[in-house]
């Protein structure tokens, strides 16, 4: 087992990463409140892991809330349903909420925990690769609005994160790849050596080789823990973790939540950000072509955005991005592999060229 600590003073917490951790009853005990435990999961994950996780919390009275699966349910109606169940059941401030699932369940549960009775204990048990490397760590919680992704939420840290890599064996290949988009993001933003390692070991990682995948999860959690410790509320450096997300969130919202996987739209957005960085003259063509090739060819990710989103629609949606300031859309762009910056005031013609490049992204400039 690896342990990565997120250092946030008296709100510090460990991320446990390892094979078979969901059998380790002792592991969770220090992070439980004195009250009841409510496991929040969905109707796809529950038949796979709910019974096992109930055993993990058998030291307390355990109840469950099973949500319908899918990004389309990551909204305030679901939060309201959770409040109804908790209030009707007279769950008090000693309650611990446990998120058992991917990023959707994790973000919803964290937001419910942040707001129920002004904040109760919660634990993350991420069961997708994306959730193990990204969404379960760092305390971003929340839901979507029909006008934009993740626009309603709170920063609220879990007491611990338990990433059992064994659960990834039931994850469909498409979901593994979507998680790998976020893994590649860490390399592009912070760590050129990690990006090279990912590109050299792509075959084994795409096969979910347990040793390499665990190593990748650990590296991502170490990078994220360091960033969150420095900039918990995204006043600066943390924004760089949004590489590809300004474009990606617009695609996700315009396409209808759930039609593309979050990680897939991040992959498209990363290639769009690389393309724009190249058009700005910040990185050369061989570098952007390499970035596209690693995502598209080595990792089999979709990188060409849907054709039916107009420039106007992109601009409108991206103005709702949380990084936008006073009508200025700000993008995470690349100065090099492993070096990202946040930049606003982008030339409209260059931006339009990226938004309309389609399958020519990173290939054909002006
Ligand atoms: P998800 O939660 O929808 O999970 C993907 C699918 O896999 C779902 O159908 C889920 O039920 C299923 N699943 C989960 N675990 C499984 C398992 N072990 N075996 C089989 N199937 C399993 O999607 P995701 O990719 O995990 O997360 C995406 C969400 O995370 C988005 O809403 C995104 O906005 C959010 N996110 C949040 C942060 C953050 O910092 N809070 C960071 C990145 C992404
Ligand atoms: N996923 C980006 C962040 O947590 O900041």
mmCIF file of C-alpha atoms and ligand atoms in Angstrom:
data_model
loop_
_atom_site.group_PDB
_atom_site.id
_atom_site.type_symbol
_atom_site.label_atom_id
_atom_site.label_comp_id
_atom_site.label_asym_id
_atom_site.label_seq_id
_atom_site.Cartn_x
_atom_site.Cartn_y
_atom_site.Cartn_z
ATOM 1 C CA UNK A 1 0.000 0.000 0.000
ATOM 2 C CA UNK A 2 1.129 3.561 -0.742
ATOM 3 C CA UNK A 3 0.008 6.485 1.402
ATOM 4 C CA UNK A 4 0.041 10.023 0.020
ATOM 5 C CA UNK A 5 -0.721 12.815 2.488
ATOM 6 C CA UNK A 6 -2.627 15.957 1.613
ATOM 7 C CA UNK A 7 -1.193 18.541 4.009
ATOM 8 C CA UNK A 8 -3.834 21.086 4.980
ATOM 9 C CA UNK A 9 -3.125 21.730 8.645
ATOM 10 C CA UNK A 10 -5.856 20.336 10.873
ATOM 11 C CA UNK A 11 -7.786 19.247 7.763
ATOM 12 C CA UNK A 12 -4.918 17.085 6.465
ATOM 13 C CA UNK A 13 -5.821 13.605 5.275
ATOM 14 C CA UNK A 14 -4.306 10.480 3.784
ATOM 15 C CA UNK A 15 -4.923 8.919 0.382
ATOM 16 C CA UNK A 16 -4.481 5.160 0.697
ATOM 17 C CA UNK A 17 -3.669 3.418 -2.592
ATOM 18 C CA UNK A 18 -3.385 -0.359 -2.864
ATOM 19 C CA UNK A 19 -4.760 -3.688 -3.956
ATOM 20 C CA UNK A 20 -7.531 -5.124 -1.752
ATOM 21 C CA UNK A 21 -7.894 -2.171 0.641
ATOM 22 C CA UNK A 22 -11.662 -2.630 0.782
ATOM 23 C CA UNK A 23 -11.028 -5.689 2.957
ATOM 24 C CA UNK A 24 -9.005 -3.746 5.533
ATOM 25 C CA UNK A 25 -11.488 -2.925 8.299
ATOM 26 C CA UNK A 26 -8.864 -1.298 10.535
ATOM 27 C CA UNK A 27 -7.972 1.267 7.878
ATOM 28 C CA UNK A 28 -11.166 3.334 8.092
ATOM 29 C CA UNK A 29 -11.785 3.281 11.834
ATOM 30 C CA UNK A 30 -9.786 6.437 12.708
ATOM 31 C CA UNK A 31 -11.734 8.468 10.139
ATOM 32 C CA UNK A 32 -15.270 7.655 11.269
ATOM 33 C CA UNK A 33 -17.426 9.929 13.384
ATOM 34 C CA UNK A 34 -19.205 8.464 16.364
ATOM 35 C CA UNK A 35 -22.536 8.345 14.547
ATOM 36 C CA UNK A 36 -24.119 6.380 11.732
ATOM 37 C CA UNK A 37 -22.576 5.822 8.311
ATOM 38 C CA UNK A 38 -24.447 6.452 5.046
ATOM 39 C CA UNK A 39 -22.899 5.001 1.907
ATOM 40 C CA UNK A 40 -23.911 6.896 -1.220
ATOM 41 C CA UNK A 41 -23.413 4.944 -4.441
ATOM 42 C CA UNK A 42 -25.240 4.222 -7.689
ATOM 43 C CA UNK A 43 -27.221 1.361 -9.195
ATOM 44 C CA UNK A 44 -24.262 0.147 -11.259
ATOM 45 C CA UNK A 45 -21.613 0.148 -8.518
ATOM 46 C CA UNK A 46 -23.915 -1.104 -5.718
ATOM 47 C CA UNK A 47 -24.243 -4.698 -7.004
ATOM 48 C CA UNK A 48 -20.452 -4.856 -7.426
ATOM 49 C CA UNK A 49 -19.111 -3.388 -4.175
ATOM 50 C CA UNK A 50 -21.811 -2.247 -1.744
ATOM 51 C CA UNK A 51 -21.904 -5.422 0.375
ATOM 52 C CA UNK A 52 -18.126 -5.448 0.713
ATOM 53 C CA UNK A 53 -18.020 -1.767 1.693
ATOM 54 C CA UNK A 54 -20.821 -2.261 4.214
ATOM 55 C CA UNK A 55 -18.586 -4.830 5.924
ATOM 56 C CA UNK A 56 -15.817 -2.250 6.034
ATOM 57 C CA UNK A 57 -18.018 0.025 8.150
ATOM 58 C CA UNK A 58 -19.619 -2.716 10.225
ATOM 59 C CA UNK A 59 -18.345 -1.031 13.418
ATOM 60 C CA UNK A 60 -21.173 1.498 12.934
ATOM 61 C CA UNK A 61 -24.820 1.358 11.927
ATOM 62 C CA UNK A 62 -24.678 1.523 8.123
ATOM 63 C CA UNK A 63 -27.344 2.704 5.687
ATOM 64 C CA UNK A 64 -27.240 3.381 1.973
ATOM 65 C CA UNK A 65 -28.561 5.734 -0.679
ATOM 66 C CA UNK A 66 -28.476 4.312 -4.192
ATOM 67 C CA UNK A 67 -28.632 6.921 -6.944
ATOM 68 C CA UNK A 68 -29.312 6.325 -10.630
ATOM 69 C CA UNK A 69 -26.023 6.006 -12.533
ATOM 70 C CA UNK A 70 -24.765 8.777 -14.768
ATOM 71 C CA UNK A 71 -23.558 12.324 -15.245
ATOM 72 C CA UNK A 72 -27.129 13.351 -16.162
ATOM 73 C CA UNK A 73 -28.038 12.889 -12.464
ATOM 74 C CA UNK A 74 -25.272 15.105 -11.134
ATOM 75 C CA UNK A 75 -27.634 17.947 -10.330
ATOM 76 C CA UNK A 76 -29.462 19.733 -7.529
ATOM 77 C CA UNK A 77 -32.462 17.386 -7.751
ATOM 78 C CA UNK A 78 -30.209 14.513 -6.641
ATOM 79 C CA UNK A 79 -28.753 16.629 -3.824
ATOM 80 C CA UNK A 80 -32.273 17.449 -2.694
ATOM 81 C CA UNK A 81 -33.159 13.742 -2.675
ATOM 82 C CA UNK A 82 -30.132 13.029 -0.448
ATOM 83 C CA UNK A 83 -31.160 15.815 1.978
ATOM 84 C CA UNK A 84 -34.687 14.348 2.100
ATOM 85 C CA UNK A 85 -33.401 10.884 3.029
ATOM 86 C CA UNK A 86 -30.977 12.236 5.643
ATOM 87 C CA UNK A 87 -33.534 14.562 7.237
ATOM 88 C CA UNK A 88 -36.313 11.965 7.294
ATOM 89 C CA UNK A 89 -33.860 9.501 8.884
ATOM 90 C CA UNK A 90 -32.879 12.095 11.539
ATOM 91 C CA UNK A 91 -29.193 11.800 10.658
ATOM 92 C CA UNK A 92 -27.296 14.141 12.946
ATOM 93 C CA UNK A 93 -23.953 15.933 12.791
ATOM 94 C CA UNK A 94 -22.065 12.808 13.864
ATOM 95 C CA UNK A 95 -22.978 11.078 10.603
ATOM 96 C CA UNK A 96 -20.296 10.069 8.086
ATOM 97 C CA UNK A 97 -21.173 10.073 4.381
ATOM 98 C CA UNK A 98 -19.172 7.635 2.250
ATOM 99 C CA UNK A 99 -18.888 8.202 -1.513
ATOM 100 C CA UNK A 100 -18.623 4.819 -3.232
ATOM 101 C CA UNK A 101 -18.267 5.304 -6.976
ATOM 102 C CA UNK A 102 -16.687 7.410 -9.677
ATOM 103 C CA UNK A 103 -16.341 11.162 -9.887
ATOM 104 C CA UNK A 104 -20.081 11.707 -10.241
ATOM 105 C CA UNK A 105 -20.923 9.995 -6.945
ATOM 106 C CA UNK A 106 -17.865 11.568 -5.287
ATOM 107 C CA UNK A 107 -18.715 15.132 -6.331
ATOM 108 C CA UNK A 108 -22.382 14.728 -5.340
ATOM 109 C CA UNK A 109 -21.626 13.111 -1.978
ATOM 110 C CA UNK A 110 -18.968 15.673 -1.124
ATOM 111 C CA UNK A 111 -21.372 18.524 -1.824
ATOM 112 C CA UNK A 112 -24.114 16.891 0.238
ATOM 113 C CA UNK A 113 -21.592 16.445 3.093
ATOM 114 C CA UNK A 114 -20.416 20.060 2.775
ATOM 115 C CA UNK A 115 -23.929 21.459 3.068
ATOM 116 C CA UNK A 116 -25.976 19.034 5.191
ATOM 117 C CA UNK A 117 -26.282 20.556 8.693
ATOM 118 C CA UNK A 118 -23.536 22.983 7.517
ATOM 119 C CA UNK A 119 -21.035 20.199 7.056
ATOM 120 C CA UNK A 120 -20.547 16.599 8.168
ATOM 121 C CA UNK A 121 -17.767 14.014 7.964
ATOM 122 C CA UNK A 122 -17.133 12.297 4.630
ATOM 123 C CA UNK A 123 -14.899 9.628 3.141
ATOM 124 C CA UNK A 124 -14.085 9.034 -0.509
ATOM 125 C CA UNK A 125 -13.933 5.500 -1.908
ATOM 126 C CA UNK A 126 -13.223 6.183 -5.593
ATOM 127 C CA UNK A 127 -13.942 3.262 -7.934
ATOM 128 C CA UNK A 128 -12.941 4.679 -11.331
ATOM 129 C CA UNK A 129 -9.425 5.479 -12.458
ATOM 130 C CA UNK A 130 -10.466 9.088 -13.018
ATOM 131 C CA UNK A 131 -11.770 9.361 -9.481
ATOM 132 C CA UNK A 132 -8.651 7.688 -8.011
ATOM 133 C CA UNK A 133 -6.245 10.048 -9.774
ATOM 134 C CA UNK A 134 -8.228 13.246 -9.612
ATOM 135 C CA UNK A 135 -11.779 13.832 -8.421
ATOM 136 C CA UNK A 136 -11.600 12.145 -4.994
ATOM 137 C CA UNK A 137 -8.581 14.240 -4.003
ATOM 138 C CA UNK A 138 -8.556 17.953 -3.241
ATOM 139 C CA UNK A 139 -12.056 18.715 -2.039
ATOM 140 C CA UNK A 140 -13.772 20.066 -5.144
ATOM 141 C CA UNK A 141 -17.383 18.990 -4.737
ATOM 142 C CA UNK A 142 -20.517 19.998 -6.586
ATOM 143 C CA UNK A 143 -23.042 19.452 -9.331
ATOM 144 C CA UNK A 144 -23.762 20.596 -12.876
ATOM 145 C CA UNK A 145 -26.228 23.241 -13.998
ATOM 146 C CA UNK A 146 -27.892 23.099 -17.397
ATOM 147 C CA UNK A 147 -25.909 26.229 -18.274
ATOM 148 C CA UNK A 148 -22.560 24.705 -17.332
ATOM 149 C CA UNK A 149 -20.476 21.957 -15.713
ATOM 150 C CA UNK A 150 -19.687 21.944 -12.004
ATOM 151 C CA UNK A 151 -20.947 25.506 -11.528
ATOM 152 C CA UNK A 152 -22.633 24.819 -8.166
ATOM 153 C CA UNK A 153 -20.406 23.489 -5.410
ATOM 154 C CA UNK A 154 -18.054 23.926 -2.498
ATOM 155 C CA UNK A 155 -14.471 23.191 -1.521
ATOM 156 C CA UNK A 156 -14.820 20.541 1.161
ATOM 157 C CA UNK A 157 -12.138 17.998 2.017
ATOM 158 C CA UNK A 158 -12.763 14.320 2.851
ATOM 159 C CA UNK A 159 -11.343 12.736 6.030
ATOM 160 C CA UNK A 160 -9.536 10.116 3.947
ATOM 161 C CA UNK A 161 -9.481 8.602 0.459
ATOM 162 C CA UNK A 162 -9.350 4.836 -0.019
ATOM 163 C CA UNK A 163 -8.303 3.938 -3.574
ATOM 164 C CA UNK A 164 -8.479 0.157 -3.903
ATOM 165 C CA UNK A 165 -6.928 -0.583 -7.289
ATOM 166 C CA UNK A 166 -8.621 -4.007 -7.387
ATOM 167 C CA UNK A 167 -11.985 -2.381 -8.197
ATOM 168 C CA UNK A 168 -10.567 -1.132 -11.491
ATOM 169 C CA UNK A 169 -10.792 -4.713 -12.830
ATOM 170 C CA UNK A 170 -14.540 -4.260 -13.423
ATOM 171 C CA UNK A 171 -14.199 -0.871 -15.094
ATOM 172 C CA UNK A 172 -15.032 -0.889 -18.843
ATOM 173 C CA UNK A 173 -12.069 -0.134 -21.124
ATOM 174 C CA UNK A 174 -13.648 3.108 -22.349
ATOM 175 C CA UNK A 175 -13.813 4.356 -18.733
ATOM 176 C CA UNK A 176 -10.188 3.354 -18.069
ATOM 177 C CA UNK A 177 -9.117 5.371 -21.117
ATOM 178 C CA UNK A 178 -11.173 8.377 -19.996
ATOM 179 C CA UNK A 179 -9.295 8.244 -16.678
ATOM 180 C CA UNK A 180 -5.994 8.043 -18.533
ATOM 181 C CA UNK A 181 -6.790 11.407 -20.164
ATOM 182 C CA UNK A 182 -6.566 13.004 -16.705
ATOM 183 C CA UNK A 183 -3.381 11.022 -15.986
ATOM 184 C CA UNK A 184 -1.777 12.388 -19.178
ATOM 185 C CA UNK A 185 -2.919 15.868 -18.135
ATOM 186 C CA UNK A 186 -0.701 15.723 -15.022
ATOM 187 C CA UNK A 187 2.340 14.978 -17.156
ATOM 188 C CA UNK A 188 1.586 17.734 -19.640
ATOM 189 C CA UNK A 189 0.989 20.322 -16.936
ATOM 190 C CA UNK A 190 3.701 19.516 -14.402
ATOM 191 C CA UNK A 191 5.999 16.691 -15.225
ATOM 192 C CA UNK A 192 7.593 16.115 -18.639
ATOM 193 C CA UNK A 193 9.415 13.021 -17.345
ATOM 194 C CA UNK A 194 6.086 11.493 -16.257
ATOM 195 C CA UNK A 195 4.593 12.291 -19.703
ATOM 196 C CA UNK A 196 7.539 10.525 -21.408
ATOM 197 C CA UNK A 197 7.129 7.536 -19.064
ATOM 198 C CA UNK A 198 3.409 7.408 -19.933
ATOM 199 C CA UNK A 199 4.125 7.563 -23.634
ATOM 200 C CA UNK A 200 6.851 4.870 -23.435
ATOM 201 C CA UNK A 201 4.695 2.495 -21.352
ATOM 202 C CA UNK A 202 1.398 3.132 -23.128
ATOM 203 C CA UNK A 203 0.746 -0.468 -24.142
ATOM 204 C CA UNK A 204 1.109 -1.914 -20.642
ATOM 205 C CA UNK A 205 -0.801 0.977 -19.065
ATOM 206 C CA UNK A 206 -3.658 0.630 -21.576
ATOM 207 C CA UNK A 207 -3.754 -3.090 -20.657
ATOM 208 C CA UNK A 208 -4.179 -1.912 -17.024
ATOM 209 C CA UNK A 209 -0.923 -3.568 -15.934
ATOM 210 C CA UNK A 210 -1.445 -3.441 -12.142
ATOM 211 C CA UNK A 211 2.085 -2.328 -11.192
ATOM 212 C CA UNK A 212 2.287 0.445 -13.780
ATOM 213 C CA UNK A 213 -1.259 1.623 -13.144
ATOM 214 C CA UNK A 214 -0.617 1.818 -9.372
ATOM 215 C CA UNK A 215 2.584 3.739 -10.030
ATOM 216 C CA UNK A 216 0.668 6.181 -12.265
ATOM 217 C CA UNK A 217 -2.090 6.631 -9.647
ATOM 218 C CA UNK A 218 0.507 7.308 -6.954
ATOM 219 C CA UNK A 219 2.344 9.876 -9.095
ATOM 220 C CA UNK A 220 -0.906 11.691 -9.968
ATOM 221 C CA UNK A 221 -1.983 11.766 -6.308
ATOM 222 C CA UNK A 222 1.440 13.063 -5.256
ATOM 223 C CA UNK A 223 1.263 15.873 -7.823
ATOM 224 C CA UNK A 224 -2.313 16.739 -6.895
ATOM 225 C CA UNK A 225 -1.652 16.600 -3.137
ATOM 226 C CA UNK A 226 1.270 19.012 -3.491
ATOM 227 C CA UNK A 227 -0.775 21.458 -5.560
ATOM 228 C CA UNK A 228 -3.798 21.336 -3.284
ATOM 229 C CA UNK A 229 -1.584 21.886 -0.225
ATOM 230 C CA UNK A 230 -0.213 25.017 -1.895
ATOM 231 C CA UNK A 231 -3.442 26.379 -3.392
ATOM 232 C CA UNK A 232 -6.528 24.673 -1.956
ATOM 233 C CA UNK A 233 -9.089 27.193 -3.259
ATOM 234 C CA UNK A 234 -7.585 27.670 -6.736
ATOM 235 C CA UNK A 235 -6.298 31.209 -6.335
ATOM 236 C CA UNK A 236 -3.295 30.374 -8.520
ATOM 237 C CA UNK A 237 -1.377 27.213 -9.360
ATOM 238 C CA UNK A 238 -4.340 24.808 -8.952
ATOM 239 C CA UNK A 239 -6.039 26.307 -12.020
ATOM 240 C CA UNK A 240 -3.367 24.611 -14.144
ATOM 241 C CA UNK A 241 -5.023 21.275 -13.353
ATOM 242 C CA UNK A 242 -7.808 22.459 -15.641
ATOM 243 C CA UNK A 243 -5.760 21.925 -18.815
ATOM 244 C CA UNK A 244 -8.278 20.989 -21.512
ATOM 245 C CA UNK A 245 -11.254 21.623 -19.238
ATOM 246 C CA UNK A 246 -12.390 25.019 -20.597
ATOM 247 C CA UNK A 247 -12.913 23.497 -24.045
ATOM 248 C CA UNK A 248 -13.911 20.114 -22.588
ATOM 249 C CA UNK A 249 -16.617 21.434 -20.274
ATOM 250 C CA UNK A 250 -18.119 23.420 -23.173
ATOM 251 C CA UNK A 251 -18.232 20.252 -25.287
ATOM 252 C CA UNK A 252 -19.740 18.258 -22.417
ATOM 253 C CA UNK A 253 -22.466 20.849 -21.797
ATOM 254 C CA UNK A 254 -23.233 21.424 -25.493
ATOM 255 C CA UNK A 255 -23.432 17.673 -26.177
ATOM 256 C CA UNK A 256 -25.775 16.947 -23.239
ATOM 257 C CA UNK A 257 -24.300 15.539 -20.015
ATOM 258 C CA UNK A 258 -23.409 11.878 -20.343
ATOM 259 C CA UNK A 259 -23.087 11.687 -24.132
ATOM 260 C CA UNK A 260 -19.304 12.034 -24.015
ATOM 261 C CA UNK A 261 -17.388 10.842 -20.964
ATOM 262 C CA UNK A 262 -15.783 13.653 -18.963
ATOM 263 C CA UNK A 263 -12.270 12.282 -19.615
ATOM 264 C CA UNK A 264 -12.986 12.062 -23.354
ATOM 265 C CA UNK A 265 -13.904 15.738 -23.553
ATOM 266 C CA UNK A 266 -10.786 16.530 -21.494
ATOM 267 C CA UNK A 267 -8.737 14.666 -24.149
ATOM 268 C CA UNK A 268 -10.323 16.776 -26.904
ATOM 269 C CA UNK A 269 -9.778 19.906 -24.818
ATOM 270 C CA UNK A 270 -6.106 19.075 -24.191
ATOM 271 C CA UNK A 271 -5.481 18.763 -27.932
ATOM 272 C CA UNK A 272 -7.372 22.030 -28.533
ATOM 273 C CA UNK A 273 -5.260 23.756 -25.850
ATOM 274 C CA UNK A 274 -2.087 22.364 -27.440
ATOM 275 C CA UNK A 275 -3.285 23.559 -30.847
ATOM 276 C CA UNK A 276 -3.971 27.064 -29.518
ATOM 277 C CA UNK A 277 -0.571 27.170 -27.776
ATOM 278 C CA UNK A 278 1.038 26.303 -31.125
ATOM 279 C CA UNK A 279 -0.965 28.962 -32.999
ATOM 280 C CA UNK A 280 0.266 31.461 -30.392
ATOM 281 C CA UNK A 281 3.827 30.424 -31.257
ATOM 282 C CA UNK A 282 4.552 28.987 -27.811
ATOM 283 C CA UNK A 283 5.266 25.408 -28.820
ATOM 284 C CA UNK A 284 6.474 23.979 -32.101
ATOM 285 C CA UNK A 285 4.590 21.774 -34.485
ATOM 286 C CA UNK A 286 6.499 18.582 -33.711
ATOM 287 C CA UNK A 287 5.573 18.987 -30.027
ATOM 288 C CA UNK A 288 1.849 19.476 -30.672
ATOM 289 C CA UNK A 289 1.804 16.626 -33.139
ATOM 290 C CA UNK A 290 3.488 14.421 -30.524
ATOM 291 C CA UNK A 291 0.897 15.418 -27.900
ATOM 292 C CA UNK A 292 -1.968 14.594 -30.254
ATOM 293 C CA UNK A 293 -0.329 11.290 -31.280
ATOM 294 C CA UNK A 294 0.171 10.158 -27.667
ATOM 295 C CA UNK A 295 -3.469 10.850 -26.772
ATOM 296 C CA UNK A 296 -5.017 9.630 -30.017
ATOM 297 C CA UNK A 297 -2.751 6.800 -31.181
ATOM 298 C CA UNK A 298 -0.966 5.552 -28.061
ATOM 299 C CA UNK A 299 -3.963 5.888 -25.717
ATOM 300 C CA UNK A 300 -6.858 5.572 -28.206
ATOM 301 C CA UNK A 301 -8.620 8.672 -26.911
ATOM 302 C CA UNK A 302 -11.031 10.716 -29.021
ATOM 303 C CA UNK A 303 -9.371 14.054 -29.805
ATOM 304 C CA UNK A 304 -11.547 15.543 -32.532
ATOM 305 C CA UNK A 305 -14.344 17.668 -31.080
ATOM 306 C CA UNK A 306 -17.926 17.220 -32.300
ATOM 307 C CA UNK A 307 -18.633 19.199 -35.490
ATOM 308 C CA UNK A 308 -21.982 20.604 -34.451
ATOM 309 C CA UNK A 309 -20.801 23.192 -31.876
ATOM 310 C CA UNK A 310 -20.550 26.685 -33.344
ATOM 311 C CA UNK A 311 -17.860 29.203 -32.392
ATOM 312 C CA UNK A 312 -20.599 31.370 -30.818
ATOM 313 C CA UNK A 313 -21.844 28.440 -28.725
ATOM 314 C CA UNK A 314 -18.298 27.657 -27.548
ATOM 315 C CA UNK A 315 -17.699 31.293 -26.592
ATOM 316 C CA UNK A 316 -21.006 31.548 -24.738
ATOM 317 C CA UNK A 317 -20.357 28.351 -22.750
ATOM 318 C CA UNK A 318 -16.715 29.170 -22.043
ATOM 319 C CA UNK A 319 -17.728 32.551 -20.598
ATOM 320 C CA UNK A 320 -19.429 30.561 -17.801
ATOM 321 C CA UNK A 321 -16.139 28.778 -17.034
ATOM 322 C CA UNK A 322 -15.039 29.384 -13.449
ATOM 323 C CA UNK A 323 -11.709 30.815 -14.620
ATOM 324 C CA UNK A 324 -13.415 33.568 -16.698
ATOM 325 C CA UNK A 325 -12.952 37.063 -15.284
ATOM 326 C CA UNK A 326 -14.998 40.123 -16.253
ATOM 327 C CA UNK A 327 -15.997 38.693 -19.626
ATOM 328 C CA UNK A 328 -12.488 37.439 -20.395
ATOM 329 C CA UNK A 329 -12.174 33.701 -21.060
ATOM 330 C CA UNK A 330 -8.955 32.344 -19.551
ATOM 331 C CA UNK A 331 -7.337 29.159 -20.826
ATOM 332 C CA UNK A 332 -4.709 26.803 -19.483
ATOM 333 C CA UNK A 333 -2.124 26.644 -22.275
ATOM 334 C CA UNK A 334 1.277 25.033 -22.748
ATOM 335 C CA UNK A 335 4.665 26.711 -22.943
ATOM 336 C CA UNK A 336 6.260 23.257 -23.185
ATOM 337 C CA UNK A 337 5.420 19.697 -22.197
ATOM 338 C CA UNK A 338 5.438 19.894 -18.398
ATOM 339 C CA UNK A 339 4.966 23.671 -18.295
ATOM 340 C CA UNK A 340 1.495 25.232 -18.329
ATOM 341 C CA UNK A 341 0.209 28.786 -17.827
ATOM 342 C CA UNK A 342 -3.198 30.444 -17.488
ATOM 343 C CA UNK A 343 -3.738 33.092 -20.147
ATOM 344 C CA UNK A 344 -6.612 35.409 -21.080
ATOM 345 C CA UNK A 345 -7.034 37.989 -23.827
ATOM 346 C CA UNK A 346 -6.427 35.428 -26.577
ATOM 347 C CA UNK A 347 -6.605 36.771 -30.153
ATOM 348 C CA UNK A 348 -10.131 36.032 -31.436
ATOM 349 C CA UNK A 349 -8.956 34.819 -34.839
ATOM 350 C CA UNK A 350 -6.494 32.332 -33.341
ATOM 351 C CA UNK A 351 -9.152 31.043 -30.958
ATOM 352 C CA UNK A 352 -11.676 30.696 -33.790
ATOM 353 C CA UNK A 353 -9.065 28.789 -35.817
ATOM 354 C CA UNK A 354 -8.674 26.259 -32.981
ATOM 355 C CA UNK A 355 -12.443 25.991 -32.475
ATOM 356 C CA UNK A 356 -13.005 25.217 -36.162
ATOM 357 C CA UNK A 357 -9.889 23.110 -36.862
ATOM 358 C CA UNK A 358 -11.718 19.775 -36.398
ATOM 359 C CA UNK A 359 -9.544 16.866 -37.535
ATOM 360 C CA UNK A 360 -6.772 19.306 -38.499
ATOM 361 C CA UNK A 361 -6.034 20.186 -34.840
ATOM 362 C CA UNK A 362 -2.271 20.347 -34.286
ATOM 363 C CA UNK A 363 -1.698 19.502 -37.936
ATOM 364 C CA UNK A 364 -2.545 22.451 -40.127
ATOM 365 C CA UNK A 365 -2.002 26.032 -38.996
ATOM 366 C CA UNK A 366 -3.022 29.308 -40.573
HETATM 367 P P1 LIG B 1 -18.581 8.330 -13.355
HETATM 368 O O1 LIG B 1 -18.630 8.632 -11.940
HETATM 369 O O2 LIG B 1 -19.803 8.564 -14.188
HETATM 370 O O3 LIG B 1 -18.120 6.808 -13.542
HETATM 371 C C1 LIG B 1 -18.014 6.276 -14.828
HETATM 372 C C2 LIG B 1 -18.885 5.008 -14.994
HETATM 373 O O4 LIG B 1 -18.214 3.904 -14.371
HETATM 374 C C3 LIG B 1 -20.237 5.101 -14.338
HETATM 375 O O5 LIG B 1 -21.176 4.421 -15.136
HETATM 376 C C4 LIG B 1 -20.012 4.378 -13.020
HETATM 377 O O6 LIG B 1 -21.191 3.893 -12.436
HETATM 378 C C5 LIG B 1 -19.109 3.266 -13.455
HETATM 379 N N1 LIG B 1 -18.263 2.664 -12.449
HETATM 380 C C6 LIG B 1 -17.688 3.276 -11.387
HETATM 381 N N2 LIG B 1 -16.848 2.435 -10.779
HETATM 382 C C7 LIG B 1 -16.896 1.268 -11.438
HETATM 383 C C8 LIG B 1 -16.228 0.024 -11.291
HETATM 384 N N3 LIG B 1 -15.283 -0.174 -10.383
HETATM 385 N N4 LIG B 1 -16.544 -0.966 -12.153
HETATM 386 C C9 LIG B 1 -17.446 -0.759 -13.135
HETATM 387 N N5 LIG B 1 -18.078 0.395 -13.349
HETATM 388 C C10 LIG B 1 -17.803 1.401 -12.509
HETATM 389 O O7 LIG B 1 -17.397 9.129 -14.096
HETATM 390 P P2 LIG B 1 -15.891 9.452 -13.671
HETATM 391 O O8 LIG B 1 -15.138 9.452 -14.939
HETATM 392 O O9 LIG B 1 -15.438 8.613 -12.557
HETATM 393 O O10 LIG B 1 -15.995 10.942 -13.115
HETATM 394 C C11 LIG B 1 -16.395 12.011 -13.942
HETATM 395 C C12 LIG B 1 -16.943 13.113 -13.063
HETATM 396 O O11 LIG B 1 -15.911 13.565 -12.183
HETATM 397 C C13 LIG B 1 -17.423 14.322 -13.829
HETATM 398 O O12 LIG B 1 -18.663 14.731 -13.321
HETATM 399 C C14 LIG B 1 -16.370 15.366 -13.554
HETATM 400 O O13 LIG B 1 -16.874 16.669 -13.602
HETATM 401 C C15 LIG B 1 -15.913 14.980 -12.177
HETATM 402 N N6 LIG B 1 -14.561 15.416 -11.838
HETATM 403 C C16 LIG B 1 -14.385 16.057 -10.648
HETATM 404 C C17 LIG B 1 -13.119 16.441 -10.254
HETATM 405 C C18 LIG B 1 -12.932 17.076 -8.907
HETATM 406 O O14 LIG B 1 -11.817 17.580 -8.647
HETATM 407 N N7 LIG B 1 -13.908 17.048 -8.038
HETATM 408 C C19 LIG B 1 -12.011 16.193 -11.074
HETATM 409 C C20 LIG B 1 -12.223 15.528 -12.277
HETATM 410 C C21 LIG B 1 -13.504 15.144 -12.654
HETATM 411 N N1 LIG B 2 -9.601 18.533 -11.261
HETATM 412 C C1 LIG B 2 -9.025 19.816 -11.045
HETATM 413 C C2 LIG B 2 -8.858 20.176 -9.611
HETATM 414 O O1 LIG B 2 -9.164 19.414 -8.734
HETATM 415 O O2 LIG B 2 -8.419 21.237 -9.339
#
